[in-house]
């Protein structure tokens, strides 16, 4: 296995994964193992296949070739029951939070509990919700409506919902996208806090190199569907591979560029 | 308020049309698109409608032993009422809805604002060609609807229930006159105007992100059908009410 | 589709949500439906009068209205309007959830989106559409009666006795069955288009648009086959 962690155990492994949409090759022979109880980030420019990679881990997409194994189960051959069993051990923070607009903040966070732990009483449920909302820095937000939240707050609520079932793995899809630099920093800080508090496996995909270096233990870079570099953070930033160097340079030494890039990638909020 | 702004849009469409600011190729392109899009749905709805008319008509006329009247009855019902109404329901669902969808998406993605900023009249450039194409397409599709509806009637009566083909064809024009053909064209033109105006208004003024586009599409179908069904009653009364 | 049937069989439907959907669909669609039904009735009367007058059979307008109106027009028009109103709304809602990744979120939270989103809509519409069909039948008949009596000066009692001749209890049952089938078609088509919506605002628009056209065509076709089955 191509694991930079050496002896560290990995619970999620991709082996020679290839994925095409029509003629377009989105993932090309990607082999990677995510070490357990560590934070791994996959970076790369937009359109490099990062989101597609992430969706393979929870069976939202399936590989055309190669093998995706999660908790020792081959995703391609998993039954619906197995798949749902696996997903219950995951939490995922979506790009815009993917919160249900018709529900309040509290109901959104409580949603997985209602469906998977109906044995909990109403009160126990709300205690858990309040605890998680406290962790993400939004205590007392239970009754707020989703439309009243800012972009950063949506992500925090999304994170609270992702961790409510006490998952073993949390996936972050572009946690910094669409945020201003200050809010973006506060989300990075939140991820660090969560890492200390929970000590579970985090997998982050991002195009924001500064935040990534701060939070990740391992970094991989996807470029045009290929995994061009994968190493512990301190080795990664000294990589000699040209595309990695240029990606690092542009993001670290060109704050103006990276600001513009954020703006362009901010999806419409209305 | 809404009606006023809709009137304003109508006035603007008329203004750019009569000033000759609408590009002919753009209009033709949209005309082609709307006809192609509605062609199959209109035929697919009118054909079974004609078949059902025949089926039920045979039932009624068999009571009195007057099956030979079937074709004149089917043709009249389809040309006078069913084809303009059903063809235009389909045009609203397909053509009108896609106007609302396209204009709505352009509004949300700020393409309409961009057009205006570039000092191009967005009504002349985006709205009018679609509106005019829809208005022109309606009578054509109505004609097509008449033909497929009567064909459907023929199918059930002659091919499936063994009524004599000669009688069906010969009796067809007993009740229907040129006056009816003119009336059906007039009706579908008016309905086309209503559908075009309602859906361009709702699309052009869409707001609230992707959900807003969906809402515009949804409302455009409901309101344009409501409006032209009401107009249909008035038109039918005006056209046929007099000849008692 | 097979997945969906399995998903709904395995778990009881969320009763509260089914009722909420039924209520929403019913209440939201009723005004639109009533207006359309009324104008269908008026025009049936006018056209029936025109068709039979030259033959001296204007007294048969009642029969014509009840046969054409009850058997064919009312169920189809009711279904078409519910399709345009509630069906497209389903397509829009689900399409918006799709592009905002909320459906992916359901999947990741191990909640079956088909069970959670489609089942309540399907059962809700199947519950209300037969009732709405019956309501629209009576609205059609009433407006046709009013036009016949006031605008055309026909004998009201005669109209009613002929109308009753064309309207057997079995016809109402057939209409209820038609309504049920149309409701299922509308929900399945609406949800299907919503689920496979493309990206962005255009994706939502296209899904809604495609849904309403497909629904109308399928409903009219299905109507023919059901009529053939019941009356042919």
XYZ file of C-alpha atoms in Angstrom:
746
model
C 0.000 0.000 0.000
C 1.148 3.470 -0.797
C 0.775 4.701 2.752
C 3.170 7.342 3.990
C 2.170 6.412 7.473
C 4.255 3.297 7.221
C 3.039 1.087 10.020
C -0.081 3.093 10.915
C -3.223 1.082 10.318
C -5.555 2.200 7.579
C -9.289 1.528 7.452
C -10.034 3.058 4.068
C -8.072 2.008 1.030
C -8.292 2.774 -2.660
C -6.414 0.539 -5.047
C -5.974 1.504 -8.688
C -9.285 3.369 -8.801
C -10.343 4.734 -12.174
C -13.527 6.719 -12.799
C -14.798 8.215 -16.037
C -17.787 10.421 -16.770
C -18.435 9.745 -20.423
C -15.062 10.182 -22.080
C -13.658 12.396 -19.368
C -11.302 10.559 -17.029
C -11.853 12.021 -13.565
C -9.807 9.609 -11.467
C -6.921 7.775 -13.063
C -5.322 4.865 -11.239
C -5.549 6.370 -7.760
C -4.052 4.258 -4.996
C -4.162 5.645 -1.482
C -4.642 4.421 2.082
C -6.036 6.737 4.722
C -4.385 6.166 8.124
C -6.661 5.624 11.095
C -7.199 8.321 13.720
C -5.233 10.893 11.778
C -6.224 13.818 9.585
C -5.552 13.387 5.906
C -6.154 16.121 3.383
C -6.466 15.810 -0.370
C -5.742 19.039 -2.152
C -5.731 20.033 -5.768
C -7.145 22.618 -8.140
C -10.854 22.673 -8.968
C -11.837 19.878 -11.280
C -8.992 17.608 -10.188
C -11.439 14.956 -9.032
C -11.352 15.621 -5.296
C -15.118 15.541 -4.682
C -15.440 12.471 -6.867
C -12.800 10.720 -4.768
C -14.656 11.598 -1.581
C -17.955 10.284 -2.935
C -16.334 6.905 -3.594
C -15.639 6.475 0.103
C -19.329 6.444 1.068
C -20.719 4.656 -1.957
C -22.286 7.723 -3.595
C -20.180 6.806 -6.620
C -18.596 3.526 -7.651
C -15.229 2.954 -9.306
C -15.129 1.847 -12.936
C -11.938 -0.049 -12.258
C -9.950 -0.822 -9.145
C -11.090 -1.443 -5.600
C -12.406 0.759 -2.817
C -12.355 -0.938 0.543
C -13.840 0.633 3.652
C -13.607 -1.043 7.055
C -12.445 -4.134 5.183
C -15.538 -4.283 2.936
C -15.237 -4.005 -0.823
C -17.689 -1.215 -1.687
C -18.477 -2.632 -5.135
C -19.850 -5.851 -3.673
C -21.476 -4.391 -0.549
C -25.218 -5.036 -0.209
C -27.547 -2.136 0.534
C -27.694 -3.263 4.147
C -23.908 -3.409 4.437
C -23.593 -0.062 2.693
C -25.956 1.604 5.140
C -24.109 -0.078 7.985
C -20.864 1.422 6.731
C -22.383 4.850 6.249
C -23.556 4.929 9.830
C -19.915 4.879 10.874
C -19.295 7.996 8.755
C -20.142 11.627 9.196
C -19.884 14.062 6.332
C -19.737 17.823 6.117
C -21.031 18.937 2.718
C -19.872 22.002 0.846
C -22.856 24.174 1.677
C -23.843 22.093 4.661
C -26.666 20.341 2.742
C -29.005 21.232 5.597
C -32.739 20.732 5.189
C -34.306 24.165 4.819
C -37.670 23.028 6.097
C -36.247 22.057 9.498
C -34.740 24.173 12.277
C -31.076 23.991 13.232
C -31.842 21.659 16.124
C -34.028 19.372 14.016
C -31.313 19.172 11.390
C -28.726 18.093 13.928
C -31.167 15.653 15.525
C -32.143 14.155 12.165
C -29.743 11.157 12.183
C -30.659 10.379 15.801
C -34.352 10.291 14.978
C -33.756 7.798 12.219
C -31.135 5.578 13.766
C -31.685 5.816 17.503
C -35.460 5.987 17.943
C -35.002 4.445 21.404
C -33.703 7.789 22.677
C -36.236 9.945 24.432
C -36.947 13.433 23.191
C -34.975 14.889 26.113
C -31.905 12.709 25.654
C -31.906 13.685 22.020
C -32.003 17.400 22.738
C -29.227 17.045 25.320
C -27.021 15.492 22.657
C -27.963 18.168 20.126
C -27.191 20.953 22.595
C -23.840 19.364 23.420
C -22.802 19.098 19.758
C -23.970 22.627 18.962
C -21.862 23.805 21.896
C -18.845 22.015 20.497
C -19.141 23.768 17.139
C -19.542 27.144 18.815
C -23.262 27.665 18.254
C -24.816 27.068 21.679
C -28.515 27.874 21.904
C -29.053 27.874 18.125
C -31.584 24.996 18.199
C -34.647 27.036 17.254
C -33.017 29.122 14.521
C -34.062 28.597 10.916
C -31.515 27.537 8.323
C -32.130 30.584 6.154
C -31.054 32.882 8.998
C -27.547 31.368 9.125
C -24.389 32.714 7.508
C -22.209 30.486 5.340
C -19.804 29.765 8.183
C -22.649 28.958 10.582
C -24.152 26.544 8.071
C -20.888 24.647 7.958
C -20.790 24.533 11.747
C -24.317 23.134 11.892
C -23.373 20.663 9.152
C -20.424 19.567 11.264
C -22.596 19.175 14.353
C -24.906 16.943 12.334
C -21.928 14.980 10.975
C -20.620 14.109 14.453
C -23.920 13.532 16.269
C -23.853 9.770 15.658
C -20.316 9.570 17.053
C -18.810 8.412 13.761
C -15.416 6.790 13.278
C -14.622 8.831 10.188
C -15.630 12.378 9.298
C -15.384 13.591 5.705
C -15.033 17.293 4.937
C -15.940 18.477 1.441
C -14.212 21.835 0.904
C -14.682 23.142 4.462
C -13.267 26.532 3.438
C -15.079 27.133 0.170
C -17.289 30.171 -0.108
C -16.002 31.740 3.113
C -14.100 34.936 3.732
C -10.529 34.464 5.037
C -11.417 35.194 8.669
C -14.340 32.772 8.800
C -12.207 30.305 6.920
C -9.537 30.503 9.632
C -12.131 29.986 12.336
C -13.343 26.828 10.586
C -9.763 25.545 10.465
C -9.503 26.211 14.181
C -12.765 24.347 14.717
C -11.424 21.329 12.810
C -8.319 21.354 15.017
C -10.484 21.499 18.167
C -12.574 18.584 16.926
C -9.464 16.613 16.115
C -8.246 17.007 19.718
C -11.647 16.314 21.178
C -12.635 13.284 19.126
C -9.326 11.792 18.003
C -10.955 10.023 15.050
C -10.137 9.790 11.352
C -10.689 13.005 9.396
C -10.527 13.161 5.630
C -10.564 16.643 4.178
C -10.617 17.747 0.585
C -9.727 21.325 -0.059
C -8.077 23.733 -2.446
C -7.025 25.954 0.423
C -3.406 25.053 1.076
C -2.819 27.352 4.060
C -5.618 25.910 6.161
C -4.743 22.410 5.067
C -1.160 22.640 6.242
C -2.438 23.843 9.612
C -4.856 20.972 10.235
C -3.621 17.929 8.299
C -1.190 15.208 9.359
C -0.905 13.867 5.827
C -1.482 15.612 2.537
C -2.087 14.164 -0.899
C -2.378 16.139 -4.086
C -4.658 15.258 -6.962
C -3.841 16.762 -10.321
C -5.820 15.908 -13.456
C -7.186 12.756 -11.854
C -3.843 11.437 -10.670
C -2.405 11.361 -7.177
C 0.877 13.155 -7.823
C 2.139 13.343 -4.240
C 1.148 11.855 -0.901
C 3.247 12.421 2.212
C 3.209 13.575 5.845
C 2.617 17.314 5.967
C 6.154 18.329 6.782
C 7.530 16.298 3.883
C 4.764 17.416 1.569
C 5.608 21.105 1.812
C 9.175 20.314 0.790
C 8.113 18.231 -2.173
C 10.155 18.651 -5.335
C 7.403 17.701 -7.730
C 6.839 20.709 -10.037
C 3.008 20.871 -9.937
C 3.063 20.572 -6.153
C 5.654 23.321 -5.898
C 3.710 25.649 -8.124
C 0.459 24.928 -6.265
C 2.162 25.620 -2.935
C 3.810 28.780 -4.207
C 0.690 30.266 -5.681
C -1.295 29.734 -2.524
C 1.282 30.637 0.087
C 3.064 33.508 -1.548
C 0.223 35.051 -3.454
C -2.434 36.058 -0.924
C -4.074 38.267 -3.528
C -4.439 35.364 -5.930
C -5.817 33.087 -3.311
C -8.362 35.714 -2.325
C -9.523 36.041 -5.882
C -9.715 32.330 -6.218
C -11.948 32.120 -3.168
C -14.249 34.711 -4.575
C -14.583 32.941 -7.884
C -15.338 29.669 -6.262
C -17.859 31.054 -3.867
C -21.163 29.596 -5.035
C -24.135 31.861 -5.194
C -25.593 32.265 -1.744
C -29.020 33.610 -2.555
C -49.130 45.518 -9.402
C -48.191 42.246 -11.032
C -50.642 42.879 -13.843
C -49.208 46.332 -14.334
C -45.677 45.042 -14.605
C -46.867 42.304 -16.927
C -48.514 44.947 -19.074
C -45.257 46.864 -19.100
C -43.416 43.782 -20.285
C -46.041 43.258 -22.986
C -45.638 46.873 -24.057
C -41.864 46.465 -24.184
C -42.158 43.316 -26.265
C -44.524 45.100 -28.650
C -42.213 48.118 -28.803
C -39.088 46.163 -29.703
C -41.032 44.033 -32.154
C -42.474 46.955 -34.085
C -39.187 48.819 -33.987
C -37.678 45.820 -35.720
C -35.156 45.221 -32.949
C -35.809 41.487 -32.770
C -33.353 39.450 -34.750
C -34.995 37.191 -37.321
C -32.478 34.325 -36.961
C -33.006 34.356 -33.184
C -36.761 34.205 -33.661
C -36.515 31.378 -36.187
C -34.187 29.423 -33.942
C -36.621 29.660 -31.034
C -39.563 28.873 -33.308
C -37.811 25.755 -34.511
C -36.934 24.767 -30.952
C -40.412 25.278 -29.534
C -42.055 23.374 -32.388
C -39.639 20.468 -32.137
C -40.080 20.326 -28.378
C -43.884 20.402 -28.477
C -44.384 18.265 -31.565
C -44.389 14.886 -29.897
C -46.224 15.876 -26.698
C -49.040 17.500 -28.710
C -49.443 14.480 -30.935
C -49.069 12.108 -28.024
C -51.901 13.819 -26.160
C -54.325 14.603 -28.979
C -54.140 11.173 -30.562
C -55.391 9.276 -27.497
C -57.888 12.075 -26.871
C -59.349 11.523 -30.314
C -59.438 7.818 -29.623
C -61.302 8.346 -26.349
C -63.773 10.725 -28.014
C -64.513 8.082 -30.593
C -64.852 5.405 -27.959
C -67.313 7.424 -25.890
C -69.066 8.859 -28.936
C -69.781 5.405 -30.294
C -71.340 4.618 -26.934
C -73.664 7.611 -27.083
C -74.591 7.351 -30.747
C -75.166 3.624 -30.521
C -78.021 4.428 -28.117
C -79.805 6.197 -30.952
C -78.426 4.139 -33.851
C -76.750 7.191 -35.359
C -73.129 6.051 -35.505
C -72.694 7.728 -38.884
C -72.715 11.091 -37.082
C -69.632 10.098 -35.129
C -66.968 11.622 -37.362
C -68.661 14.983 -37.700
C -69.052 15.090 -33.949
C -65.436 14.089 -33.270
C -64.050 16.540 -35.819
C -66.140 19.398 -34.465
C -65.256 18.716 -30.862
C -61.568 18.456 -31.619
C -61.314 21.444 -33.915
C -63.544 23.757 -31.890
C -62.451 22.913 -28.392
C -60.128 20.049 -27.612
C -57.252 20.734 -29.937
C -56.772 24.400 -29.087
C -57.142 23.719 -25.374
C -55.106 20.529 -25.087
C -52.430 21.603 -27.564
C -52.026 24.832 -25.625
C -51.938 23.001 -22.276
C -49.012 21.068 -23.706
C -47.418 24.195 -25.135
C -47.725 25.767 -21.677
C -46.224 22.696 -20.049
C -43.390 22.364 -22.523
C -42.793 25.613 -24.416
C -43.976 28.093 -21.802
C -42.260 26.238 -18.988
C -38.991 26.176 -20.858
C -39.221 29.919 -21.491
C -39.670 30.402 -17.748
C -36.827 27.972 -17.031
C -34.410 29.582 -19.462
C -35.169 33.185 -18.579
C -35.280 32.294 -14.880
C -31.869 30.657 -14.992
C -30.492 33.643 -16.919
C -31.901 36.003 -14.321
C -30.472 34.022 -11.400
C -27.066 33.688 -13.015
C -27.108 37.466 -13.631
C -26.915 36.951 -17.378
C -29.832 39.330 -17.880
C -28.102 41.993 -15.786
C -24.937 41.396 -17.773
C -26.862 41.888 -21.013
C -28.244 45.194 -19.775
C -24.827 46.361 -18.551
C -23.479 45.735 -22.024
C -26.183 48.154 -23.197
C -28.131 45.452 -25.020
C -31.904 45.519 -24.534
C -32.606 42.271 -22.708
C -36.268 42.271 -23.708
C -35.399 42.565 -27.383
C -32.598 40.077 -27.139
C -33.893 37.406 -24.777
C -37.625 37.805 -24.210
C -39.196 38.926 -27.490
C -37.818 36.163 -29.752
C -39.055 33.493 -27.344
C -42.434 35.154 -26.925
C -43.014 35.615 -30.641
C -41.844 32.104 -31.440
C -44.340 30.691 -28.961
C -47.217 32.791 -30.324
C -46.500 31.693 -33.887
C -45.986 28.073 -32.890
C -49.365 27.766 -31.157
C -51.615 27.813 -34.260
C -49.255 25.477 -36.098
C -49.275 23.025 -33.218
C -53.036 23.432 -32.924
C -53.390 22.395 -36.578
C -51.190 19.419 -35.926
C -53.319 18.646 -32.882
C -56.502 18.705 -34.992
C -55.009 16.309 -37.499
C -53.728 13.876 -34.885
C -56.954 14.068 -32.879
C -59.090 13.220 -35.889
C -56.614 10.518 -36.835
C -57.038 9.093 -33.353
C -60.803 9.120 -33.796
C -60.444 7.360 -37.134
C -58.170 4.785 -35.554
C -60.691 3.798 -32.914
C -63.829 4.058 -35.031
C -62.671 2.532 -38.287
C -59.722 0.336 -37.520
C -60.708 -0.934 -34.105
C -64.502 -0.883 -34.130
C -65.152 -1.508 -37.818
C -67.173 1.588 -38.696
C -67.117 2.151 -42.474
C -64.172 4.305 -43.473
C -66.036 6.044 -46.292
C -68.781 7.321 -43.994
C -66.248 8.539 -41.478
C -64.423 10.634 -44.048
C -67.537 11.855 -45.848
C -69.391 12.913 -42.710
C -66.402 14.621 -41.175
C -67.095 18.088 -42.595
C -70.822 18.167 -41.985
C -70.615 20.293 -38.883
C -67.241 21.906 -39.322
C -66.870 24.970 -41.522
C -64.169 27.457 -42.472
C -65.512 29.545 -39.665
C -64.438 26.833 -37.198
C -60.953 26.610 -38.655
C -60.585 30.362 -38.363
C -61.880 30.169 -34.807
C -59.404 27.498 -33.769
C -56.495 29.503 -35.183
C -57.719 32.626 -33.437
C -58.112 30.787 -30.152
C -54.670 29.277 -30.260
C -53.111 32.633 -31.163
C -54.734 34.242 -28.128
C -53.741 31.344 -25.893
C -50.201 31.536 -27.233
C -50.052 35.206 -26.343
C -51.251 34.464 -22.821
C -48.815 31.591 -22.285
C -45.918 33.543 -23.746
C -46.587 36.587 -21.637
C -47.171 34.752 -18.354
C -44.129 32.545 -18.692
C -41.744 35.237 -19.875
C -42.937 37.509 -17.079
C -42.398 34.850 -14.405
C -39.047 33.751 -15.818
C -37.790 37.284 -16.361
C -38.658 38.222 -12.772
C -37.501 34.989 -11.091
C -35.644 35.338 -7.817
C -34.409 33.183 -4.967
C -31.762 30.898 -6.433
C -32.333 27.556 -8.053
C -35.549 27.028 -6.104
C -36.828 30.281 -7.579
C -36.367 28.954 -11.089
C -38.351 25.873 -10.185
C -41.081 28.055 -8.719
C -41.189 30.211 -11.855
C -41.580 27.143 -14.049
C -44.248 25.693 -11.813
C -46.233 28.939 -11.579
C -45.943 29.641 -15.289
C -47.709 26.389 -16.170
C -50.436 26.814 -13.565
C -51.177 30.490 -14.178
C -51.015 30.388 -17.951
C -53.378 27.413 -18.090
C -55.739 29.131 -15.642
C -55.669 32.336 -17.652
C -56.260 30.821 -21.044
C -58.972 28.438 -19.865
C -60.816 31.502 -18.605
C -60.181 33.245 -21.905
C -61.415 30.128 -23.677
C -64.823 30.445 -22.083
C -65.109 34.056 -23.167
C -63.873 33.289 -26.673
C -66.185 30.317 -27.094
C -69.115 32.421 -25.930
C -68.170 35.212 -28.318
C -67.514 32.961 -31.306
C -70.251 30.383 -30.912
C -72.628 32.000 -28.462
C -74.133 34.141 -31.238
C -75.064 31.421 -33.690
C -77.864 29.839 -31.712
C -38.191 1.462 -9.247
C -37.657 -2.039 -7.905
C -35.407 -0.548 -5.249
C -38.162 1.790 -4.319
C -40.775 -0.911 -3.919
C -38.398 -2.876 -1.748
C -37.570 0.186 0.302
C -41.206 0.995 1.030
C -42.094 -2.589 1.794
C -39.375 -2.950 4.370
C -40.511 -0.088 6.514
C -43.869 1.394 7.380
C -44.367 4.789 5.740
C -44.039 7.865 7.948
C -47.738 8.391 8.640
C -47.451 11.982 9.804
C -45.634 13.005 6.661
C -48.093 11.188 4.415
C -50.939 13.155 5.972
C -48.982 16.395 5.711
C -48.305 15.799 2.019
C -51.911 14.832 1.379
C -53.089 17.987 3.077
C -50.606 20.180 1.233
C -51.391 18.714 -2.166
C -55.125 18.856 -1.552
C -55.329 22.368 -0.195
C -52.856 23.930 -2.591
C -54.347 22.389 -5.699
C -58.008 22.793 -4.860
C -58.529 26.436 -5.954
C -56.749 25.933 -9.256
C -58.599 22.714 -9.828
C -61.982 24.283 -9.101
C -61.435 27.134 -11.532
C -60.374 24.780 -14.305
C -63.228 22.370 -13.611
C -65.725 25.220 -13.722
C -64.530 26.394 -17.109
C -64.413 22.889 -18.498
C -68.061 22.590 -17.500
C -69.068 25.884 -19.074
C -67.448 24.970 -22.347
C -68.843 21.468 -22.401
C -72.280 23.004 -22.122
C -71.632 25.588 -24.835
C -70.095 23.120 -27.245
C -72.608 20.407 -26.553
C -75.367 22.888 -27.254
C -73.717 23.929 -30.504
C -73.208 20.371 -31.606
C -76.726 19.147 -30.898
C -78.714 22.258 -31.708
C -78.614 21.816 -35.510
C -80.007 18.310 -35.002
C -82.740 19.593 -32.739
C -81.298 17.673 -29.829
C -80.301 20.521 -27.537
C -82.146 18.879 -24.671
C -79.417 16.209 -24.789
C -76.794 18.653 -23.518
C -77.154 17.186 -20.037
C -76.352 13.723 -21.281
C -73.408 15.002 -23.293
C -71.991 16.920 -20.338
C -72.278 14.058 -17.930
C -70.799 11.510 -20.317
C -67.986 13.563 -21.789
C -67.390 15.515 -18.613
C -67.569 12.784 -16.027
C -66.007 9.956 -17.892
C -63.161 11.760 -19.606
C -62.647 15.440 -19.084
C -62.931 15.742 -15.313
C -60.432 13.029 -14.331
C -57.926 14.007 -17.001
C -58.153 17.726 -16.359
C -57.951 17.187 -12.601
C -54.870 15.044 -13.094
C -53.326 17.536 -15.510
C -53.775 20.388 -13.042
C -52.468 18.376 -10.099
C -49.544 17.449 -12.316
C -48.930 21.085 -13.160
C -49.281 22.203 -9.564
C -48.276 19.449 -7.139
C -46.319 17.204 -9.503
C -43.988 19.924 -10.681
C -43.560 21.058 -7.109
C -42.319 17.587 -6.197
C -39.886 17.698 -9.093
C -38.681 21.150 -8.027
C -38.295 20.316 -4.345
C -36.395 17.121 -4.970
C -34.272 18.697 -7.702
C -33.299 21.515 -5.336
C -32.413 18.961 -2.662
C -30.369 17.106 -5.240
C -28.300 20.088 -6.323
C -27.792 21.252 -2.740
C -26.415 17.796 -1.927
C -29.180 17.178 0.593
C -29.984 13.850 -1.047
C -26.342 12.827 -0.790
C -26.512 13.930 2.830
C -29.473 11.607 3.411
C -27.539 8.749 1.832
C -24.488 9.407 3.976
C -26.681 9.555 7.062
C -27.891 6.105 6.004
C -31.484 7.278 5.488
C -32.981 5.904 2.279
C -33.895 8.988 0.238
C -36.516 7.058 -1.709
C -38.286 6.017 1.458
C -37.897 9.421 3.036
C -38.867 11.602 0.059
C -40.916 9.524 -2.364
C -43.102 7.365 -0.128
C -44.940 10.224 1.613
C -45.513 12.050 -1.673
C -46.725 8.956 -3.448
C -49.131 7.905 -0.721
C -50.228 11.484 -0.106
C -51.213 12.086 -3.698
C -52.812 8.660 -4.046
C -54.917 9.559 -1.046
C -56.188 12.936 -2.259
C -56.401 12.657 -6.035
C -59.518 10.433 -6.084
C -61.242 12.923 -3.785
C -60.159 15.846 -5.935
C -61.437 14.023 -9.012
C -64.880 13.643 -7.463
C -64.904 17.305 -6.443
C -63.970 18.403 -9.940
C -66.714 16.218 -11.417
C -69.328 18.031 -9.384
C -67.832 21.431 -10.099
C -67.921 20.607 -13.817
C -71.525 19.461 -13.670
C -72.618 22.455 -11.632
C -71.019 25.023 -13.916
C -72.349 23.232 -16.986
C -75.818 23.318 -15.445
C -75.570 27.023 -14.691
C -74.472 27.847 -18.230
C -77.185 25.639 -19.689
C -79.901 27.286 -17.646
C -78.785 30.908 -17.531
C -76.775 31.459 -20.674
C -78.476 29.021 -23.023
C -81.962 29.097 -21.517
C -82.433 25.338 -21.337
C -84.795 23.551 -19.002
C -82.911 22.801 -15.797
C -84.937 19.779 -14.750
C -84.528 18.222 -18.162
C -80.798 18.858 -18.056
C -80.538 17.110 -14.721
C -82.586 14.093 -15.717
C -80.448 13.595 -18.822
C -77.302 14.195 -16.812
C -78.337 11.467 -14.391
C -78.798 9.090 -17.296
C -75.150 9.476 -18.250
C -73.842 9.198 -14.733
C -74.029 5.759 -13.174
C -72.501 5.028 -9.756
C -70.058 2.764 -11.572
C -68.771 5.814 -13.481
C -67.833 7.480 -10.217
C -65.984 4.360 -9.141
C -64.126 4.307 -12.465
C -63.177 7.938 -11.956
C -61.825 7.169 -8.517
C -59.713 4.362 -9.961
C -58.502 6.667 -12.715
C -57.616 9.309 -10.143
C -55.651 6.779 -8.128
C -53.649 5.633 -11.160
C -52.989 9.188 -12.312
C -51.809 10.140 -8.825
C -49.273 7.336 -8.822
C -48.036 8.351 -12.280
C -47.670 11.982 -11.205
C -45.737 11.188 -8.044
C -43.436 8.673 -9.710
C -42.683 10.898 -12.706
C -42.258 14.034 -10.571
C -39.895 12.375 -8.119
C -37.983 10.630 -10.889
C -37.278 13.892 -12.710
C -36.314 15.524 -9.430
C -33.833 12.793 -8.568
C -32.051 12.927 -11.873
C -31.885 16.725 -12.028
C -28.720 18.226 -13.483
C -26.564 20.915 -11.934
C -27.474 24.516 -11.208
C -30.625 26.560 -11.698
C -31.044 25.278 -15.275
C -31.052 21.747 -13.910
C -33.987 22.533 -11.642
C -35.844 24.316 -14.434
C -35.319 21.484 -16.864
C -36.366 18.851 -14.335
C -39.600 20.701 -13.587
C -40.297 21.248 -17.265
C -39.610 17.654 -18.257
C -41.721 16.368 -15.407
C -44.891 18.254 -16.317
C -44.770 17.291 -19.978
C -44.094 13.641 -19.278
C -46.886 13.544 -16.708
C -49.477 15.031 -19.059
C -48.616 12.678 -21.882
C -48.552 9.589 -19.685
C -51.828 10.570 -17.996
C -53.662 11.024 -21.298
C -52.349 7.751 -22.665
C -53.219 5.917 -19.503
C -56.673 7.488 -19.625
C -57.240 5.977 -23.024
C -56.293 2.516 -21.859
C -58.378 2.763 -18.709
C -61.398 3.985 -20.716
C -60.913 1.164 -23.183
C -60.812 -1.215 -20.232
C -63.907 0.196 -18.513
C -66.098 1.150 -21.462
C -64.585 -0.454 -24.565
